[in-house]
CSV table of C-alpha atoms in Angstrom, one decimal:
chain,number,residue,atom,x,y,z
A,4,MET,CA,2.8,-17.1,-28.0
A,5,GLU,CA,2.0,-17.5,-24.4
A,6,LYS,CA,5.3,-19.2,-23.8
A,7,THR,CA,7.2,-16.3,-25.3
A,8,GLY,CA,5.3,-13.9,-23.1
A,9,LYS,CA,6.1,-15.9,-20.0
A,10,LYS,CA,9.8,-16.0,-20.9
A,11,ALA,CA,9.8,-12.2,-21.5
A,12,ARG,CA,8.1,-11.6,-18.2
A,13,ALA,CA,10.6,-13.9,-16.4
A,14,ALA,CA,13.5,-12.0,-18.0
A,15,VAL,CA,12.1,-8.6,-17.0
A,16,ARG,CA,11.5,-9.8,-13.4
A,17,LEU,CA,15.1,-11.1,-13.2
A,18,LEU,CA,16.4,-7.9,-14.6
A,19,LEU,CA,14.4,-5.9,-12.1
A,20,VAL,CA,15.5,-8.0,-9.1
A,21,GLY,CA,19.1,-7.6,-10.3
A,22,ALA,CA,18.6,-3.8,-10.7
A,23,ALA,CA,17.1,-3.6,-7.2
A,24,VAL,CA,20.0,-5.4,-5.7
A,25,CYS,CA,22.5,-3.1,-7.5
A,26,LEU,CA,20.6,0.0,-6.4
A,27,LEU,CA,20.5,-1.2,-2.8
A,28,ALA,CA,24.3,-1.7,-2.9
A,29,ALA,CA,24.9,1.6,-4.6
A,30,GLY,CA,22.7,3.5,-2.1
A,31,THR,CA,24.5,1.8,0.8
A,32,ALA,CA,27.9,2.6,-0.7
A,33,ARG,CA,27.1,6.3,-1.0
A,34,GLY,CA,25.8,6.7,2.5
A,35,GLU,CA,22.0,6.9,2.0
A,36,VAL,CA,21.5,4.3,4.8
A,37,ARG,CA,22.7,6.9,7.3
A,38,THR,CA,20.3,9.5,6.0
A,39,VAL,CA,17.3,7.1,6.2
A,40,LEU,CA,18.4,5.9,9.7
A,41,THR,CA,18.8,9.4,11.0
A,42,LYS,CA,15.4,10.4,9.8
A,43,ALA,CA,13.6,7.3,10.9
A,44,ALA,CA,15.2,7.0,14.3
A,45,ASN,CA,14.1,10.5,15.4
A,46,ILE,CA,10.6,11.7,15.8
A,47,CYS,CA,9.6,13.2,12.5
A,48,MET,CA,7.8,16.4,13.5
A,49,GLU,CA,6.4,17.0,10.0
A,50,CYS,CA,5.1,13.4,9.7
A,51,ILE,CA,3.1,13.6,13.0
A,52,GLY,CA,1.7,17.1,12.1
A,53,ILE,CA,3.7,19.4,14.4
A,54,GLY,CA,6.0,20.8,11.7
B,13,MET,CA,-19.6,-18.1,7.1
B,14,GLY,CA,-19.3,-17.8,3.3
B,15,ARG,CA,-16.0,-18.4,1.4
B,16,GLU,CA,-15.6,-14.6,0.8
B,17,ASN,CA,-16.2,-13.8,4.5
B,18,LYS,CA,-13.8,-16.5,5.6
B,19,ARG,CA,-11.2,-15.1,3.3
B,20,HIS,CA,-11.8,-11.5,4.6
B,21,SER,CA,-11.3,-12.7,8.1
B,22,TYR,CA,-8.2,-14.7,7.3
B,23,ARG,CA,-6.7,-11.7,5.5
B,24,HIS,CA,-7.5,-9.2,8.3
B,25,TRP,CA,-5.8,-11.5,10.8
B,26,PHE,CA,-2.8,-11.7,8.5
B,27,GLN,CA,-2.7,-7.8,8.2
B,28,ALA,CA,-3.0,-7.4,12.0
B,29,ALA,CA,-0.2,-10.0,12.6
B,30,TRP,CA,2.0,-8.2,10.1
B,31,PHE,CA,1.3,-4.8,11.8
B,32,ALA,CA,2.2,-6.4,15.2
B,33,LEU,CA,5.4,-7.9,13.8
B,34,THR,CA,6.6,-4.6,12.2
B,35,ASN,CA,5.4,-2.4,15.0
B,36,GLY,CA,6.5,-4.5,18.0
B,37,TYR,CA,8.1,-1.8,20.1
B,38,ALA,CA,5.3,-1.8,22.7
B,39,VAL,CA,7.2,0.4,25.1
B,40,GLY,CA,7.0,3.3,22.6
B,41,PHE,CA,3.2,3.4,22.9
B,42,LEU,CA,3.4,3.5,26.6
B,43,GLU,CA,6.1,6.1,27.0
B,44,GLY,CA,5.4,8.3,24.0
B,45,LYS,CA,8.7,7.7,22.2
B,46,ILE,CA,9.9,5.8,19.1
B,47,TYR,CA,12.2,2.9,18.5
B,48,ARG,CA,15.8,4.0,17.6
B,49,GLY,CA,17.5,0.8,16.7
B,50,LYS,CA,19.4,0.0,13.5
B,51,THR,CA,16.5,-1.9,11.8
B,52,LYS,CA,15.0,1.6,11.3
B,53,ALA,CA,17.4,1.9,8.3
B,54,LEU,CA,15.4,-0.9,6.5
B,55,CYS,CA,12.2,-0.1,4.6
B,56,VAL,CA,9.1,-2.0,5.4
B,57,PRO,CA,6.9,-2.6,2.3
B,58,GLY,CA,3.7,-0.8,3.4
B,59,LEU,CA,2.8,2.8,4.3
B,60,ASN,CA,3.9,2.5,7.9
B,61,CYS,CA,5.1,5.8,9.5
B,62,TYR,CA,8.5,5.5,11.1
B,63,SER,CA,7.3,7.9,13.8
B,64,CYS,CA,4.7,5.3,14.9
B,65,PRO,CA,5.9,4.5,18.4
B,66,GLY,CA,6.1,0.8,17.7
B,67,ALA,CA,7.6,1.0,14.2
B,68,LEU,CA,10.7,-1.2,13.8
B,69,GLY,CA,11.4,-0.2,10.2
B,70,ALA,CA,11.1,2.9,7.9
B,71,CYS,CA,8.3,3.9,5.6
B,72,PRO,CA,9.5,3.8,2.0
B,73,ILE,CA,7.7,7.0,1.1
B,74,GLY,CA,9.0,8.8,4.1
B,75,ALA,CA,12.5,7.4,3.5
B,76,LEU,CA,12.4,8.5,-0.2
B,77,GLN,CA,11.5,12.0,0.8
B,78,ALA,CA,14.2,12.0,3.5
B,79,VAL,CA,16.9,11.2,1.0
B,80,LEU,CA,15.6,13.6,-1.7
B,81,ASP,CA,15.1,16.6,0.7
B,82,SER,CA,18.4,16.0,2.4
B,83,GLY,CA,20.2,18.2,-0.2
B,84,LYS,CA,22.9,15.5,-0.4
B,85,PHE,CA,21.4,13.3,-3.1
B,86,LYS,CA,19.6,14.0,-6.4
B,87,ILE,CA,18.1,10.5,-6.4
B,88,SER,CA,17.7,7.7,-3.9
B,89,CYS,CA,19.3,4.5,-5.1
B,90,TYR,CA,18.7,2.8,-1.8
B,91,VAL,CA,14.9,3.5,-1.5
B,92,PHE,CA,14.2,2.8,-5.2
B,93,GLY,CA,16.1,-0.5,-4.7
B,94,PHE,CA,13.6,-1.5,-2.0
B,95,LEU,CA,10.6,-0.3,-4.0
B,96,ILE,CA,11.7,-2.2,-7.1
B,97,LEU,CA,12.4,-5.3,-5.1
B,98,PHE,CA,9.1,-5.3,-3.2
B,99,GLY,CA,7.2,-4.4,-6.3
B,100,THR,CA,8.8,-7.1,-8.5
B,101,LEU,CA,8.1,-9.8,-5.8
B,102,LEU,CA,4.7,-8.8,-4.7
B,103,GLY,CA,3.2,-5.9,-6.6
B,104,ARG,CA,0.1,-4.5,-4.9
B,105,PHE,CA,-0.3,-7.6,-2.8
B,106,ILE,CA,1.5,-5.3,-0.3
B,107,CYS,CA,-1.6,-3.0,-0.3
B,108,GLY,CA,-4.0,-5.8,0.3
B,109,TRP,CA,-2.0,-7.7,2.9
B,110,LEU,CA,0.9,-5.7,4.4
B,111,CYS,CA,-0.2,-2.1,4.8
B,112,PRO,CA,-1.5,-1.0,8.2
B,113,PHE,CA,-3.5,1.9,6.8
B,114,GLY,CA,-5.1,-0.5,4.3
B,115,LEU,CA,-6.2,-2.6,7.3
B,116,VAL,CA,-7.7,0.5,9.0
B,117,GLN,CA,-9.8,1.3,5.9
B,118,ASP,CA,-10.8,-2.3,5.5
B,119,LEU,CA,-12.1,-2.5,9.0
B,120,LEU,CA,-14.0,0.9,8.8
B,121,HIS,CA,-15.7,-0.3,5.6
B,122,LYS,CA,-17.1,-3.2,7.6
B,123,ILE,CA,-19.1,-0.9,9.9
B,124,PRO,CA,-22.7,-1.6,9.0
B,125,VAL,CA,-23.8,2.1,8.5
B,126,GLY,CA,-25.5,3.3,5.4
B,127,ARG,CA,-25.3,2.0,1.8
B,128,LYS,CA,-21.9,0.8,0.8
B,129,LYS,CA,-20.4,2.0,-2.4
B,130,LYS,CA,-17.2,1.1,-4.2
B,131,ASN,CA,-16.1,4.4,-5.7
B,132,LEU,CA,-16.3,8.1,-5.1
B,133,PRO,CA,-18.1,10.1,-7.9
B,134,GLY,CA,-15.6,10.8,-10.6
B,135,HIS,CA,-13.7,7.6,-9.9
B,136,ARG,CA,-12.4,7.1,-13.4
B,137,LYS,CA,-10.5,10.4,-13.3
B,138,LEU,CA,-9.7,10.5,-9.6
B,139,ILE,CA,-7.7,7.3,-9.8
B,140,TYR,CA,-5.0,9.3,-11.6
B,141,PHE,CA,-4.7,11.8,-8.7
B,142,LYS,CA,-2.3,9.4,-6.8
B,143,TYR,CA,0.2,9.8,-9.6
B,144,LEU,CA,0.1,13.5,-9.2
B,145,VAL,CA,0.6,13.1,-5.5
B,146,LEU,CA,3.6,10.8,-6.1
B,147,GLY,CA,5.2,13.1,-8.7
B,148,LEU,CA,4.6,16.4,-6.9
B,149,PHE,CA,4.5,15.8,-3.2
B,150,VAL,CA,6.9,12.8,-2.9
B,151,ILE,CA,9.5,13.7,-5.6
B,152,ILE,CA,9.4,17.2,-7.1
B,153,LEU,CA,8.7,19.4,-4.1
B,154,PRO,CA,11.0,17.6,-1.6
B,155,MET,CA,13.8,17.7,-4.2
B,156,THR,CA,13.4,21.2,-5.4
B,157,VAL,CA,12.1,23.4,-2.6
B,158,ALA,CA,14.8,24.1,0.0
B,159,VAL,CA,13.4,25.4,3.3
B,160,THR,CA,16.7,25.9,5.2
B,161,VAL,CA,19.9,27.7,4.5
B,162,THR,CA,21.7,24.3,4.3
B,163,GLY,CA,19.6,23.3,1.4
B,164,THR,CA,17.4,20.7,3.0
B,165,GLY,CA,13.7,20.6,2.1
B,166,ASP,CA,10.5,19.3,3.6
B,167,PRO,CA,8.8,15.9,3.3
B,168,TRP,CA,5.8,17.4,1.6
B,169,PHE,CA,3.7,14.3,1.4
B,170,CYS,CA,4.3,13.3,5.1
B,171,LYS,CA,3.9,16.9,6.2
B,172,TYR,CA,0.7,17.9,4.4
B,173,ILE,CA,-1.1,14.7,3.3
B,174,CYS,CA,-0.1,11.4,4.9
B,175,PRO,CA,-3.0,10.3,7.1
B,176,SER,CA,-1.1,7.2,8.2
B,177,GLY,CA,1.5,9.4,9.9
B,178,THR,CA,-1.2,11.3,11.8
B,179,LEU,CA,-3.0,8.1,12.9
B,180,LEU,CA,-0.1,5.8,13.6
B,181,GLY,CA,2.5,8.4,14.7
B,182,GLY,CA,0.8,11.7,15.6
B,183,ILE,CA,-2.1,10.6,17.7
B,184,PRO,CA,-0.3,7.9,19.8
B,185,LEU,CA,2.7,10.2,20.5
B,186,ILE,CA,0.6,13.3,21.3
B,187,THR,CA,-1.7,11.3,23.6
B,188,VAL,CA,1.2,10.2,25.8
B,189,ASN,CA,3.9,12.9,25.3
B,190,PRO,CA,2.9,16.2,27.0
B,191,GLY,CA,5.8,18.1,25.3
B,192,LEU,CA,4.6,17.2,21.9
B,193,ARG,CA,1.0,18.0,22.9
B,194,ALA,CA,2.0,21.5,23.8
B,195,ALA,CA,3.5,22.0,20.3
B,196,ILE,CA,0.3,21.3,18.4
B,197,GLY,CA,-0.7,24.0,15.8
B,198,TRP,CA,-2.6,24.6,12.6
B,199,LEU,CA,-0.7,21.8,10.8
B,200,PHE,CA,-1.9,19.2,13.2
B,201,SER,CA,-5.5,20.5,12.8
B,202,TRP,CA,-5.1,20.3,9.0
B,203,LYS,CA,-3.8,16.8,9.2
B,204,MET,CA,-6.5,15.7,11.6
B,205,PHE,CA,-9.1,17.1,9.3
B,206,LEU,CA,-7.7,15.2,6.4
B,207,LEU,CA,-7.4,12.0,8.4
B,208,ILE,CA,-11.0,12.2,9.7
B,209,LEU,CA,-12.3,13.0,6.2
B,210,ILE,CA,-10.5,9.8,4.8
B,211,LEU,CA,-11.7,7.7,7.7
B,212,VAL,CA,-15.3,8.8,7.4
B,213,LEU,CA,-15.2,8.3,3.6
B,214,SER,CA,-13.8,4.8,4.2
B,215,VAL,CA,-16.9,3.7,6.1
B,216,ARG,CA,-19.0,4.3,2.9
B,217,TYR,CA,-16.5,3.9,0.1
B,218,TYR,CA,-13.9,1.1,-0.3
B,219,ARG,CA,-10.4,2.2,0.4
B,220,PRO,CA,-10.6,5.8,-0.9
B,221,PHE,CA,-7.0,6.6,0.2
B,222,CYS,CA,-5.6,3.6,-1.7
B,223,LYS,CA,-7.6,4.4,-4.8
B,224,TYR,CA,-7.0,8.1,-5.1
B,225,LEU,CA,-4.1,9.3,-3.0
B,226,CYS,CA,-1.6,6.7,-2.0
B,227,PRO,CA,1.8,7.2,-3.8
B,228,LEU,CA,3.0,3.8,-2.7
B,229,GLY,CA,0.1,2.1,-4.3
B,230,ALA,CA,0.8,4.1,-7.4
B,231,ILE,CA,4.3,2.8,-7.6
B,232,TYR,CA,3.5,-0.9,-6.7
B,233,GLY,CA,0.6,-0.8,-9.3
B,234,TRP,CA,3.1,-0.5,-12.1
B,235,PHE,CA,4.6,-3.8,-11.1
B,236,ASN,CA,1.3,-5.8,-11.0
B,237,PRO,CA,1.5,-6.9,-14.6
B,238,ILE,CA,5.0,-8.5,-14.2
B,239,ALA,CA,5.3,-9.2,-10.5
B,240,TYR,CA,6.0,-12.8,-9.3
B,241,TYR,CA,2.7,-12.7,-7.4
B,242,ARG,CA,0.2,-12.3,-10.2
B,243,MET,CA,-3.3,-13.6,-11.2
B,244,LYS,CA,-4.3,-15.7,-14.1
B,245,VAL,CA,-7.8,-16.3,-15.5
B,246,ASP,CA,-8.4,-19.6,-17.2
B,247,GLN,CA,-10.4,-18.4,-20.2
B,248,GLU,CA,-11.8,-22.0,-20.8
B,249,ALA,CA,-13.2,-22.2,-17.2
B,250,CYS,CA,-14.4,-18.6,-17.0
B,251,ILE,CA,-18.1,-18.3,-17.7
B,252,HIS,CA,-18.1,-14.5,-17.7
B,253,CYS,CA,-20.7,-14.3,-15.0
B,254,GLY,CA,-19.2,-11.0,-13.6
B,255,ALA,CA,-19.2,-12.3,-10.0
B,256,CYS,CA,-15.5,-11.3,-9.6
B,257,HIS,CA,-16.3,-7.7,-10.7
B,258,THR,CA,-19.2,-7.5,-8.3
B,259,ALA,CA,-17.1,-8.7,-5.4
B,260,CYS,CA,-14.1,-6.5,-6.2
B,261,GLY,CA,-13.9,-3.5,-4.0
B,262,MET,CA,-11.4,-1.9,-6.4
B,263,ASP,CA,-14.0,-2.2,-9.2
B,264,ILE,CA,-11.9,-4.3,-11.6
B,265,GLU,CA,-13.3,-6.4,-14.4
B,266,VAL,CA,-11.0,-9.3,-13.3
B,267,TRP,CA,-11.7,-11.6,-16.2
B,268,LYS,CA,-10.5,-8.9,-18.6
B,269,LYS,CA,-7.6,-7.4,-16.6
B,270,PRO,CA,-6.5,-9.8,-13.8
B,271,ASN,CA,-3.3,-7.9,-13.3
B,272,SER,CA,-4.7,-4.4,-13.4
B,273,VAL,CA,-2.6,-1.7,-11.7
B,274,GLU,CA,-5.5,-1.1,-9.3
B,275,CYS,CA,-5.7,-4.6,-8.0
B,276,ILE,CA,-4.7,-5.0,-4.4
B,277,ARG,CA,-4.7,-8.8,-4.5
B,278,CYS,CA,-7.2,-9.1,-1.7
B,279,GLY,CA,-8.4,-12.4,-3.4
B,280,ASP,CA,-12.2,-11.7,-3.1
B,281,CYS,CA,-12.5,-12.5,-6.8
B,282,ARG,CA,-11.0,-15.9,-6.3
B,283,ALA,CA,-13.3,-16.6,-3.4
B,284,VAL,CA,-16.5,-15.9,-5.3
B,285,CYS,CA,-15.5,-17.3,-8.7
B,286,PRO,CA,-18.1,-20.1,-9.3
B,287,THR,CA,-15.7,-22.1,-11.5
B,288,ASN,CA,-12.4,-21.4,-9.8
B,289,ALA,CA,-11.1,-19.9,-13.0
B,290,ILE,CA,-8.9,-17.4,-11.2
B,291,SER,CA,-5.6,-18.6,-9.9
B,292,VAL,CA,-2.4,-17.1,-8.5
B,293,SER,CA,0.9,-17.7,-10.2
B,294,GLY,CA,2.9,-20.4,-8.5
B,295,ILE,CA,-0.2,-21.8,-6.8
B,296,PRO,CA,-1.6,-24.5,-9.0
B,297,LYS,CA,-5.4,-25.0,-8.8
B,298,PHE,CA,-7.0,-28.4,-8.4
B,299,LYS,CA,-8.3,-29.2,-11.9
B,300,GLY,CA,-10.9,-31.7,-10.7
B,301,MET,CA,-12.5,-29.2,-8.4
B,302,VAL,CA,-12.7,-26.7,-11.3
B,303,LEU,CA,-14.4,-29.1,-13.6
B,304,GLU,CA,-16.8,-30.2,-10.9
B,305,LYS,CA,-17.7,-26.5,-10.2
B,306,ILE,CA,-18.3,-25.9,-13.9
B,307,ASP,CA,-20.7,-28.8,-14.0
B,308,LYS,CA,-22.6,-27.6,-10.9
B,309,THR,CA,-22.9,-24.1,-12.4
B,310,LYS,CA,-24.2,-25.4,-15.7
B,311,LYS,CA,-26.8,-27.5,-13.9
B,312,THR,CA,-28.2,-24.6,-11.8
C-alpha cells in the first residue's frame, strides 16, 4: 500500500517538474521574461509605498 | 546549548547567508538605487522585494502581479513555472529557510519580552485568510482592475499589503534617496502602519505574517504533501509524547500530519523528538541511535 503511494507521489512530482519546465519555456517564448525584467529592474513605486 | 537552540542558530545563519547571497548588491544600499542586471528576470524562491536595493532576483509574487497587471497576458506561464518548480522541490522549506521576511519574524520572536504565544486568537479561521489574499490581491484585482488607459493595473498585494517591500525596499531606499523621501504620502504611512503592526505582533506571536497573510506560503503549502523535501514519522518509534507539537511554532500535530500545508520545515520537531521518529525524505536516520533513544525514554 505504502509502496503504491510512494510510486504515485513520485509520478506526480515528475509530472509537476515537467509541467514547470514546459511553463517556463512557454513563458519565455511569449515574452514574459521581458515584462518581469522591466518591472524588477526599475524601482517599483507601489512596492515601496510611494504609489 | 540544547539541540533545539543549536538547530535554531544553524537555521538562522543559513537564512542570513541566503539573504546575503540573493541581496548582494551592496552599492544599492549605499547609493539608494537598485540592481538592474539580467538576473532580475529570474525569480528567487522567497518573498524578497525586487526593489530591495541589494536584490539580485525578482520576488515571485511581485513578478506574478507584474505579468498579470501588464494587460498583455491573461496568465503567467513563466512565474507559475517557477512556483511549481520551487514548490515541488522544496515546499514550505522555502518559508523556513530561504525567506528574508521569515528570518525577520524569527529574530523578533526571540526578543525576551512578555509571554510568547504561538497563535493569534481565532487562529483556526485566520489561517485561511492568506488564501483570500492570494486570490484577491495577487490574482483577481491585478488582472481585472485597469488603472491606466493602456489597460495596465496595479500590483495590489505589493501596493497595499506587502510588509517585506516596505522593510526591504521602501525604508532603505527612502533613507538614502532624498528624491524618493520627498514623494512619501498616505500610502507609505499605511504600509508603515501595517509593517509595524506585523513586526510588533511577531515579538509575541510566532510568524503571524506567514500564518495568516503570506500568499507565497499559501502556494508552497499545497506542495508540502508531495514535495521532494518532506517529513516522515516512524509510527513504530513514535511514542506520541507530543514534544513535537509543543516545540512547533506553527502549531502542528506533527505525528498526525507531518506534511501539513502549514509546516515551514524549520525542523524544531526533529530536534526535540525523544526517539528520533521524525525524518526527512532522502536523509536516512541512524537506526541504532533511534533504538537507543527509545530505550532511554522507556527507562526514564
